[in-house]
PDB file of C-alpha atoms in Angstrom:
ATOM      1  CA  MET A   1     -52.483  29.453  12.191  1.00 66.00           C
ATOM      2  CA  ALA A   2     -52.581  32.792  10.370  1.00 81.00           C
ATOM      3  CA  GLU A   3     -50.052  33.577   7.653  1.00 88.00           C
ATOM      4  CA  PRO A   4     -47.403  36.070   8.790  1.00 91.00           C
ATOM      5  CA  THR A   5     -47.037  39.423   7.091  1.00 91.00           C
ATOM      6  CA  ASP A   6     -43.787  40.180   5.266  1.00 88.00           C
ATOM      7  CA  GLU A   7     -42.756  42.405   8.176  1.00 93.00           C
ATOM      8  CA  GLN A   8     -43.420  39.632  10.709  1.00 94.00           C
ATOM      9  CA  LEU A   9     -41.421  37.200   8.600  1.00 92.00           C
ATOM     10  CA  LYS A  10     -38.495  39.634   8.404  1.00 93.00           C
ATOM     11  CA  ALA A  11     -38.590  40.105  12.179  1.00 95.00           C
ATOM     12  CA  TYR A  12     -38.691  36.330  12.657  1.00 94.00           C
ATOM     13  CA  MET A  13     -35.745  35.853  10.294  1.00 93.00           C
ATOM     14  CA  ALA A  14     -33.737  38.413  12.258  1.00 94.00           C
ATOM     15  CA  LYS A  15     -34.101  36.196  15.352  1.00 95.00           C
ATOM     16  CA  LEU A  16     -33.248  32.928  13.576  1.00 94.00           C
ATOM     17  CA  PRO A  17     -30.049  31.268  14.753  1.00 94.00           C
ATOM     18  CA  ASP A  18     -27.442  30.981  11.979  1.00 92.00           C
ATOM     19  CA  VAL A  19     -27.830  27.208  11.641  1.00 93.00           C
ATOM     20  CA  PHE A  20     -31.452  27.612  10.499  1.00 94.00           C
ATOM     21  CA  ARG A  21     -30.613  30.425   8.081  1.00 92.00           C
ATOM     22  CA  ALA A  22     -27.816  28.323   6.621  1.00 93.00           C
ATOM     23  CA  THR A  23     -30.057  25.243   6.387  1.00 93.00           C
ATOM     24  CA  LEU A  24     -32.764  27.136   4.496  1.00 93.00           C
ATOM     25  CA  ASP A  25     -30.111  28.834   2.371  1.00 90.00           C
ATOM     26  CA  ALA A  26     -28.827  25.346   1.469  1.00 90.00           C
ATOM     27  CA  PHE A  27     -31.948  24.944  -0.690  1.00 89.00           C
ATOM     28  CA  VAL A  28     -30.591  27.711  -2.934  1.00 86.00           C
ATOM     29  CA  GLU A  29     -27.835  27.588  -5.529  1.00 81.00           C
ATOM     30  CA  TYR A  30     -26.213  30.839  -6.601  1.00 78.00           C
ATOM     31  CA  ASP A  31     -24.667  32.016  -9.845  1.00 80.00           C
ATOM     32  CA  ARG A  32     -21.150  33.433  -9.879  1.00 86.00           C
ATOM     33  CA  LEU A  33     -22.540  36.897  -9.100  1.00 84.00           C
ATOM     34  CA  GLY A  34     -24.327  35.628  -6.001  1.00 79.00           C
ATOM     35  CA  ARG A  35     -27.855  35.664  -7.439  1.00 75.00           C
ATOM     36  CA  PRO A  36     -30.206  32.813  -6.454  1.00 75.00           C
ATOM     37  CA  LEU A  37     -30.792  30.321  -9.292  1.00 73.00           C
ATOM     38  CA  ARG A  38     -33.390  28.016  -7.779  1.00 66.00           C
ATOM     39  CA  ARG A  39     -36.949  28.181  -9.008  1.00 64.00           C
ATOM     40  CA  ARG A  40     -39.650  28.710  -6.422  1.00 63.00           C
ATOM     41  CA  GLY A  41     -41.115  25.326  -5.549  1.00 63.00           C
ATOM     42  CA  GLY A  42     -38.320  23.481  -7.315  1.00 64.00           C
ATOM     43  CA  ALA A  43     -36.225  22.206  -4.444  1.00 68.00           C
ATOM     44  CA  MET A  44     -36.483  18.574  -3.422  1.00 84.00           C
ATOM     45  CA  LEU A  45     -33.124  17.865  -1.911  1.00 89.00           C
ATOM     46  CA  THR A  46     -31.758  14.845  -0.118  1.00 91.00           C
ATOM     47  CA  LEU A  47     -30.313  14.993   3.366  1.00 91.00           C
ATOM     48  CA  GLU A  48     -26.882  14.308   1.878  1.00 93.00           C
ATOM     49  CA  THR A  49     -27.080  17.287  -0.503  1.00 91.00           C
ATOM     50  CA  LEU A  50     -28.332  19.616   2.214  1.00 93.00           C
ATOM     51  CA  ASP A  51     -25.684  18.328   4.637  1.00 93.00           C
ATOM     52  CA  GLU A  52     -22.920  18.966   2.110  1.00 93.00           C
ATOM     53  CA  ARG A  53     -24.148  22.496   1.431  1.00 90.00           C
ATOM     54  CA  LEU A  54     -24.668  23.284   5.107  1.00 91.00           C
ATOM     55  CA  ALA A  55     -21.142  22.122   5.931  1.00 92.00           C
ATOM     56  CA  GLY A  56     -19.855  24.704   3.442  1.00 88.00           C
ATOM     57  CA  ARG A  57     -22.117  27.559   4.582  1.00 86.00           C
ATOM     58  CA  PHE A  58     -22.271  27.231   8.383  1.00 87.00           C
ATOM     59  CA  SER A  59     -18.955  27.944  10.054  1.00 88.00           C
ATOM     60  CA  LEU A  60     -19.827  26.091  13.288  1.00 91.00           C
ATOM     61  CA  TYR A  61     -21.020  22.958  11.438  1.00 90.00           C
ATOM     62  CA  ARG A  62     -20.897  19.610  13.220  1.00 92.00           C
ATOM     63  CA  ILE A  63     -22.108  16.211  12.048  1.00 92.00           C
ATOM     64  CA  GLY A  64     -25.812  15.907  12.822  1.00 91.00           C
ATOM     65  CA  ASP A  65     -26.583  19.634  12.577  1.00 93.00           C
ATOM     66  CA  THR A  66     -28.425  19.293   9.270  1.00 93.00           C
ATOM     67  CA  GLU A  67     -30.692  16.515  10.489  1.00 93.00           C
ATOM     68  CA  ALA A  68     -31.479  18.348  13.747  1.00 95.00           C
ATOM     69  CA  ALA A  69     -32.167  21.659  11.967  1.00 95.00           C
ATOM     70  CA  LEU A  70     -34.390  20.001   9.364  1.00 96.00           C
ATOM     71  CA  GLU A  71     -36.345  18.211  12.080  1.00 96.00           C
ATOM     72  CA  ARG A  72     -37.137  21.544  13.751  1.00 97.00           C
ATOM     73  CA  LEU A  73     -37.958  23.233  10.431  1.00 97.00           C
ATOM     74  CA  VAL A  74     -40.387  20.391   9.637  1.00 97.00           C
ATOM     75  CA  GLU A  75     -42.010  20.771  13.084  1.00 97.00           C
ATOM     76  CA  LYS A  76     -42.619  24.487  12.493  1.00 95.00           C
ATOM     77  CA  GLY A  77     -43.988  24.005   8.962  1.00 95.00           C
ATOM     78  CA  PHE A  78     -41.157  25.560   6.952  1.00 95.00           C
ATOM     79  CA  VAL A  79     -40.068  22.295   5.308  1.00 96.00           C
ATOM     80  CA  ILE A  80     -41.753  19.002   4.491  1.00 95.00           C
ATOM     81  CA  GLU A  81     -40.090  15.604   4.586  1.00 93.00           C
ATOM     82  CA  SER A  82     -40.981  12.883   2.105  1.00 90.00           C
ATOM     83  CA  SER A  83     -39.634   9.371   1.778  1.00 86.00           C
ATOM     84  CA  GLU A  84     -40.893   8.705  -1.747  1.00 78.00           C
ATOM     85  CA  PRO A  85     -39.032   7.800  -3.903  1.00 80.00           C
ATOM     86  CA  ILE A  86     -36.134   8.490  -1.497  1.00 83.00           C
ATOM     87  CA  LEU A  87     -35.863  10.615   1.628  1.00 86.00           C
ATOM     88  CA  HIS A  88     -35.864  14.269   0.602  1.00 92.00           C
ATOM     89  CA  TYR A  89     -36.892  17.676   1.903  1.00 94.00           C
ATOM     90  CA  LYS A  90     -38.778  20.531   0.278  1.00 93.00           C
ATOM     91  CA  PRO A  91     -39.719  24.007   1.538  1.00 93.00           C
ATOM     92  CA  THR A  92     -43.410  24.713   2.113  1.00 92.00           C
ATOM     93  CA  ALA A  93     -44.984  27.933   0.805  1.00 89.00           C
ATOM     94  CA  LEU A  94     -44.101  29.551   4.147  1.00 93.00           C
ATOM     95  CA  GLY A  95     -40.568  28.165   3.871  1.00 93.00           C
ATOM     96  CA  GLU A  96     -40.280  29.643   0.374  1.00 89.00           C
ATOM     97  CA  ARG A  97     -41.246  33.052   1.748  1.00 90.00           C
ATOM     98  CA  LEU A  98     -38.675  32.773   4.519  1.00 92.00           C
ATOM     99  CA  ILE A  99     -35.989  31.703   2.023  1.00 90.00           C
ATOM    100  CA  SER A 100     -36.802  34.808  -0.038  1.00 87.00           C
ATOM    101  CA  VAL A 101     -36.296  36.957   3.059  1.00 90.00           C
ATOM    102  CA  ILE A 102     -33.007  35.189   3.868  1.00 88.00           C
ATOM    103  CA  THR A 103     -31.642  35.515   0.323  1.00 84.00           C
ATOM    104  CA  GLY A 104     -32.758  39.125   0.082  1.00 81.00           C
ATOM    105  CA  GLY A 105     -34.911  38.810  -2.984  1.00 68.00           C
ATOM    106  CA  GLU A 106     -37.434  36.987  -5.036  1.00 64.00           C
ATOM    107  CA  LEU A 107     -36.552  33.618  -6.455  1.00 59.00           C
ATOM    108  CA  VAL A 108     -36.870  32.761 -10.118  1.00 62.00           C
ATOM    109  CA  PRO A 109     -40.540  32.126 -11.064  1.00 64.00           C
ATOM    110  CA  GLU A 110     -41.769  28.542 -10.838  1.00 65.00           C
ATOM    111  CA  SER A 111     -42.160  28.084 -14.585  1.00 71.00           C
ATOM    112  CA  VAL A 112     -41.383  29.737 -17.913  1.00 74.00           C
ATOM    113  CA  PRO A 113     -43.966  32.449 -18.705  1.00 75.00           C
ATOM    114  CA  GLU A 114     -46.450  32.194 -21.557  1.00 82.00           C
ATOM    115  CA  LEU A 115     -45.656  33.830 -24.906  1.00 82.00           C
ATOM    116  CA  PRO A 116     -47.669  36.956 -25.698  1.00 85.00           C
ATOM    117  CA  ASP A 117     -50.604  36.599 -28.076  1.00 86.00           C
ATOM    118  CA  LEU A 118     -49.775  37.024 -31.754  1.00 85.00           C
ATOM    119  CA  VAL A 119     -50.974  40.495 -32.693  1.00 85.00           C
ATOM    120  CA  TRP A 120     -50.633  39.935 -36.444  1.00 85.00           C
ATOM    121  CA  ALA A 121     -52.699  36.738 -36.572  1.00 61.00           C
TER     122      ALA A 121
END
């Protein structure tokens, strides 16, 4: 399947039911000013953590919503499920892009950047 453009991803996000937006948003922690803190590629969260966050972010939350939403997100390739060492979920590259659209901005880079070369050496 071809990768969607940014515009296609934004249009897709606009059609997403709230439960899926809230589930993907549950991969993100925010600072006190509402800025995303999570590093791209850094989320490996358990069902329990995601369930707790979804319960606080989705006003129509019911028990079982997190598991059902994650199952559908895995089917569509936005999230992967892994059982090693314990059951956890992680966004795919496409999921990361969709999370960026949902949060309204770029996430923190995956790693600390390199130092510039020493110009006096």
